[in-house]
Amino acid sequence: MTTSADMTMSAGGPLSTGGPLSTGATGSSGTPAAAGPVGPAGVAAGAPVGGVLSMAGRGGDTPAPEDHQYAPQWLELRESADADARAVDLLDPLRIRLANLPGRATGLTVHDLGCGTGSMGRWLAPRLDGAQRWVLHDQDPNLLRLAVARAPRAAADGSPVTVTTRRGDIGRLTAADLDGASLVTASALLDVLTREEIEALAAACAGAGVPALLTLSVVGRVDLVPAHPMDAEIAEAFNAHQRASDLLGPDAITTACEAFAQRGATVRVNPSPWQLDTRHTALTEEWLRGWVGAACEQRPELTERAEAYLRDRLAANAAGELRVVVHHSDLLALPRPTGGAS
Ligand SMILES: C[S@@+](CC[C@H](N)C(=O)[O-])C[C@H]1O[C@@H](n2cnc3c(N)ncnc32)[C@H](O)[C@@H]1O
């Protein structure tokens, strides 16, 4: 899943937002991911300044290739920015709900949808008390292997954390798949789903009576400092690119709120913006390449000016003179209590 609209990127000429990548990758949250030959940060080997790996693929805006994959390098690059961005204010209401679950004494069963390399579990498991069984869902067996290898071992109170995996399509998830679940989580996923997939997810959670913490969905707003006259034009073209497919991109949060609320859940949404500064120059570079690349794919007439724009932005980033806020939202959906739960 990119946006966040995660996108798959392909190696191409300047600002090419080529087709599916061979070894593809993606980034979520409105970001790109690398594909093709990738370096440590998911950057195409030897790519010139304008020689972007740009995105394409799920969430990005272009149809996802059948073998669509998200680069582990991209997921690693974004993990610390994701961790800093997550809406911690949603944890207390979640903890209260989990504390009141029937059978709580035997531990929690958490289903992480689109787990990638397991970033969500590494962040959340140590913030919840009690034994936890994490069920990691993804379509990519390579990412599932990495997630198992890097799984958290201990809960906040030192209780054990174990993981199992389920390879498959989240779009087909049903309430029966969530039988016995205490919580559903996802990170950087919603914006690369379709309306039908989000409806199915909400129906599965409602049917199983399971709370859902769905984090880091892009909302289509970006702030760059210092400002540049082309910022708004690129942002509009990027958002149009995301909306050009049937993936929800910046509309995912609104759709998910409606889908969960219509099924009786209480829904809370808190901001979870990436705050990119001099600590994140590699991530910012990748994000810029994907963001501008998608904008040009949507509006090819922008390409010449956008290449100059990208060169300026990359130079400022390398000099430590660029700040970027990529706005995301986290959503907590608490189903109508069925028993003694609050
Ligand atoms: C942007 S990545 C996010 C990964 C991870 N949650 C994180 O925050 O680092 C999206 C993940 O969702 C998975 N994914 C996307 N669509 C999927 C689907 N329909 N079924 C199963 N997995 C899917 C991808 O393979 C990828 O690992």
Tab-separated table of C-alpha atoms in Angstrom, residues 4-220:
chain	number	residue	atom	x	y	z
A	4	SER	CA	0.081	7.501	0.493
A	5	ALA	CA	-1.090	6.812	-1.714
A	6	ASP	CA	1.524	4.474	-2.016
A	7	MET	CA	2.903	4.235	-5.296
A	8	THR	CA	5.057	1.929	-7.079
A	9	MET	CA	7.917	3.531	-8.766
A	10	SER	CA	9.810	2.716	-11.755
A	11	ALA	CA	13.168	3.800	-12.925
A	12	GLY	CA	12.928	6.068	-15.879
A	13	GLY	CA	14.208	9.221	-17.384
A	14	PRO	CA	13.843	12.553	-15.728
A	15	LEU	CA	10.623	12.528	-13.815
A	16	SER	CA	9.427	9.482	-15.522
A	17	THR	CA	6.679	7.889	-13.680
A	18	GLY	CA	6.915	4.821	-15.648
A	19	GLY	CA	4.994	1.706	-15.484
A	20	PRO	CA	5.328	-1.173	-13.165
A	21	LEU	CA	8.673	-1.853	-11.786
A	22	SER	CA	10.389	-5.001	-12.064
A	23	THR	CA	11.437	-5.198	-8.485
A	24	GLY	CA	9.034	-2.504	-7.512
A	25	ALA	CA	8.394	-0.736	-4.398
A	26	THR	CA	6.066	1.757	-3.081
A	27	GLY	CA	5.643	4.170	-0.373
A	28	SER	CA	2.601	5.025	1.359
A	29	SER	CA	1.290	8.086	2.759
A	30	GLY	CA	1.456	9.992	-0.203
A	31	THR	CA	4.784	8.845	-1.048
A	32	PRO	CA	6.741	7.026	-3.481
A	33	ALA	CA	8.633	3.971	-3.276
A	34	ALA	CA	11.467	2.810	-5.269
A	35	ALA	CA	11.675	0.051	-7.708
A	36	GLY	CA	13.993	-1.225	-10.276
A	37	PRO	CA	17.539	-1.339	-9.077
A	38	VAL	CA	17.404	0.219	-5.703
A	39	GLY	CA	20.000	1.593	-3.384
A	40	PRO	CA	19.926	1.601	0.364
A	41	ALA	CA	17.239	4.208	0.464
A	42	GLY	CA	15.241	2.872	-2.348
A	43	VAL	CA	16.874	5.202	-4.813
A	44	ALA	CA	17.648	3.995	-8.255
A	45	ALA	CA	21.288	3.353	-8.633
A	46	GLY	CA	22.887	6.258	-10.403
A	47	ALA	CA	19.687	8.169	-10.858
A	48	PRO	CA	20.411	11.773	-11.748
A	49	VAL	CA	18.738	14.591	-9.938
A	50	GLY	CA	15.900	14.704	-12.348
A	51	GLY	CA	16.118	11.040	-13.024
A	52	VAL	CA	13.428	10.049	-10.747
A	53	LEU	CA	12.173	6.752	-9.866
A	54	SER	CA	8.766	7.656	-9.776
A	55	MET	CA	5.777	6.037	-8.700
A	56	ALA	CA	3.077	4.193	-10.208
A	57	GLY	CA	0.966	1.527	-8.818
A	58	ARG	CA	-1.511	1.106	-6.085
A	59	GLY	CA	-2.328	4.179	-4.266
A	60	GLY	CA	-0.212	6.204	-6.460
A	61	ASP	CA	-2.605	6.532	-9.096
A	62	THR	CA	-1.644	4.212	-11.701
A	63	PRO	CA	-2.995	0.754	-11.800
A	64	ALA	CA	-1.076	-1.632	-9.677
A	65	PRO	CA	0.854	-4.261	-11.486
A	66	GLU	CA	-0.164	-7.808	-10.777
A	67	ASP	CA	3.088	-8.380	-8.953
A	68	HIS	CA	2.946	-5.073	-7.191
A	69	GLN	CA	5.414	-4.956	-4.352
A	70	TYR	CA	6.492	-2.459	-1.788
A	71	ALA	CA	10.208	-2.043	-1.356
A	72	PRO	CA	11.395	-2.934	2.121
A	73	GLN	CA	13.940	-0.123	1.727
A	74	TRP	CA	11.123	2.384	1.389
A	75	LEU	CA	9.264	0.995	4.387
A	76	GLU	CA	12.435	1.159	6.465
A	77	LEU	CA	13.137	4.704	5.342
A	78	ARG	CA	9.773	5.916	6.546
A	79	GLU	CA	9.525	3.951	9.790
A	80	SER	CA	10.929	6.552	12.195
A	81	ALA	CA	8.908	9.393	10.629
A	82	ASP	CA	5.812	7.193	10.906
A	83	ALA	CA	6.572	6.425	14.546
A	84	ASP	CA	6.946	10.115	15.392
A	85	ALA	CA	3.760	10.965	13.499
A	86	ARG	CA	1.372	8.424	15.003
A	87	ALA	CA	-1.545	9.885	16.980
A	88	VAL	CA	-0.778	8.750	20.527
A	89	ASP	CA	-3.984	10.385	21.818
A	90	LEU	CA	-5.941	7.505	20.327
A	91	LEU	CA	-4.162	4.979	22.534
A	92	ASP	CA	-5.973	5.700	25.797
A	93	PRO	CA	-9.482	5.145	24.419
A	94	LEU	CA	-8.168	2.024	22.741
A	95	ARG	CA	-6.566	0.735	25.953
A	96	ILE	CA	-9.826	1.305	27.845
A	97	ARG	CA	-11.767	-0.666	25.265
A	98	LEU	CA	-9.223	-3.485	25.254
A	99	ALA	CA	-9.152	-3.613	29.065
A	100	ASN	CA	-12.881	-4.311	29.069
A	101	LEU	CA	-12.855	-7.095	26.513
A	102	PRO	CA	-14.205	-10.425	27.654
A	103	GLY	CA	-11.324	-12.879	27.932
A	104	ARG	CA	-8.787	-10.074	28.282
A	105	ALA	CA	-6.862	-12.076	30.869
A	106	THR	CA	-5.766	-14.549	28.217
A	107	GLY	CA	-4.127	-11.822	26.165
A	108	LEU	CA	-4.839	-9.889	22.975
A	109	THR	CA	-5.084	-11.094	19.403
A	110	VAL	CA	-4.153	-8.302	16.998
A	111	HIS	CA	-4.580	-8.536	13.219
A	112	ASP	CA	-2.228	-6.173	11.341
A	113	LEU	CA	-3.491	-5.733	7.781
A	114	GLY	CA	-0.939	-4.909	5.084
A	115	CYS	CA	1.782	-5.319	7.673
A	116	GLY	CA	4.712	-4.799	5.310
A	117	THR	CA	7.835	-5.412	7.379
A	118	GLY	CA	5.845	-5.045	10.612
A	119	SER	CA	6.343	-1.376	11.465
A	120	MET	CA	2.949	-1.105	13.188
A	121	GLY	CA	3.650	-4.002	15.541
A	122	ARG	CA	7.073	-2.691	16.452
A	123	TRP	CA	5.434	0.582	17.454
A	124	LEU	CA	2.212	-0.630	19.080
A	125	ALA	CA	3.030	-3.923	20.813
A	126	PRO	CA	5.380	-2.293	23.364
A	127	ARG	CA	2.671	0.287	24.134
A	128	LEU	CA	0.009	-2.250	25.151
A	129	ASP	CA	0.010	-4.382	28.298
A	130	GLY	CA	-0.473	-8.113	28.361
A	131	ALA	CA	0.394	-11.096	26.222
A	132	GLN	CA	-0.214	-10.478	22.529
A	133	ARG	CA	-0.653	-12.729	19.504
A	134	TRP	CA	-0.109	-10.715	16.340
A	135	VAL	CA	-1.525	-12.077	13.097
A	136	LEU	CA	0.350	-10.389	10.255
A	137	HIS	CA	-1.524	-10.114	6.936
A	138	ASP	CA	0.070	-9.225	3.619
A	139	GLN	CA	0.063	-10.325	0.030
A	140	ASP	CA	3.856	-10.234	-0.222
A	141	PRO	CA	5.662	-13.290	1.202
A	142	ASN	CA	8.995	-11.505	1.248
A	143	LEU	CA	7.623	-8.724	3.451
A	144	LEU	CA	5.961	-11.291	5.712
A	145	ARG	CA	9.326	-13.020	6.196
A	146	LEU	CA	10.951	-9.725	7.134
A	147	ALA	CA	8.106	-8.920	9.517
A	148	VAL	CA	8.540	-12.214	11.344
A	149	ALA	CA	12.296	-11.735	11.602
A	150	ARG	CA	11.858	-8.257	13.072
A	151	ALA	CA	8.794	-8.924	15.210
A	152	PRO	CA	8.505	-7.337	18.657
A	153	ARG	CA	9.113	-9.747	21.511
A	154	ALA	CA	7.637	-8.058	24.574
A	155	ALA	CA	4.578	-6.035	25.582
A	156	ALA	CA	4.700	-2.872	27.691
A	157	ASP	CA	4.590	-4.948	30.880
A	158	GLY	CA	7.077	-7.539	29.637
A	159	SER	CA	4.454	-10.111	28.635
A	160	PRO	CA	5.330	-12.188	25.567
A	161	VAL	CA	4.440	-11.160	22.035
A	162	THR	CA	4.154	-13.850	19.362
A	163	VAL	CA	3.445	-13.547	15.647
A	164	THR	CA	1.898	-15.673	12.917
A	165	THR	CA	1.352	-14.748	9.271
A	166	ARG	CA	-1.471	-14.929	6.770
A	167	ARG	CA	-0.688	-14.335	3.132
A	168	GLY	CA	-3.652	-13.143	1.127
A	169	ASP	CA	-5.765	-10.330	-0.215
A	170	ILE	CA	-7.085	-7.960	2.419
A	171	GLY	CA	-9.878	-7.024	0.066
A	172	ARG	CA	-11.424	-10.423	0.752
A	173	LEU	CA	-11.296	-10.217	4.532
A	174	THR	CA	-14.491	-11.297	6.277
A	175	ALA	CA	-15.773	-11.272	9.845
A	176	ALA	CA	-15.014	-14.996	10.046
A	177	ASP	CA	-11.325	-14.217	9.400
A	178	LEU	CA	-11.398	-12.016	12.500
A	179	ASP	CA	-12.969	-14.595	14.780
A	180	GLY	CA	-11.395	-14.224	18.233
A	181	ALA	CA	-9.663	-10.946	17.349
A	182	SER	CA	-9.231	-8.197	19.940
A	183	LEU	CA	-8.037	-5.501	17.548
A	184	VAL	CA	-7.462	-4.792	13.860
A	185	THR	CA	-4.628	-2.456	12.909
A	186	ALA	CA	-3.261	-1.069	9.661
A	187	SER	CA	-0.693	1.534	8.768
A	188	ALA	CA	-0.333	3.361	5.462
A	189	LEU	CA	-2.984	1.137	3.958
A	190	LEU	CA	-6.370	2.843	3.629
A	191	ASP	CA	-5.337	5.267	0.919
A	192	VAL	CA	-4.322	2.430	-1.373
A	193	LEU	CA	-7.625	0.626	-1.041
A	194	THR	CA	-10.789	1.016	-3.089
A	195	ARG	CA	-14.150	2.090	-1.714
A	196	GLU	CA	-15.356	-1.512	-1.939
A	197	GLU	CA	-12.323	-2.761	0.008
A	198	ILE	CA	-12.848	-0.205	2.771
A	199	GLU	CA	-16.543	-1.082	2.945
A	200	ALA	CA	-15.611	-4.756	3.229
A	201	LEU	CA	-13.072	-4.000	5.961
A	202	ALA	CA	-15.612	-1.995	7.962
A	203	ALA	CA	-18.181	-4.772	7.528
A	204	ALA	CA	-15.691	-7.411	8.681
A	205	CYS	CA	-14.766	-5.402	11.798
A	206	ALA	CA	-18.413	-4.665	12.608
A	207	GLY	CA	-19.410	-8.285	12.048
A	208	ALA	CA	-16.686	-9.489	14.392
A	209	GLY	CA	-17.232	-6.632	16.876
A	210	VAL	CA	-13.555	-5.695	16.712
A	211	PRO	CA	-12.036	-2.223	17.244
A	212	ALA	CA	-9.821	-0.881	14.450
A	213	LEU	CA	-6.821	1.442	14.628
A	214	LEU	CA	-6.112	2.500	11.033
A	215	THR	CA	-3.159	4.834	10.861
A	216	LEU	CA	-1.207	7.116	8.563
A	217	SER	CA	-3.601	7.687	5.708
A	218	VAL	CA	-2.680	10.602	3.498
A	219	VAL	CA	-5.173	13.423	3.419
A	220	GLY	CA	-3.887	15.308	0.374
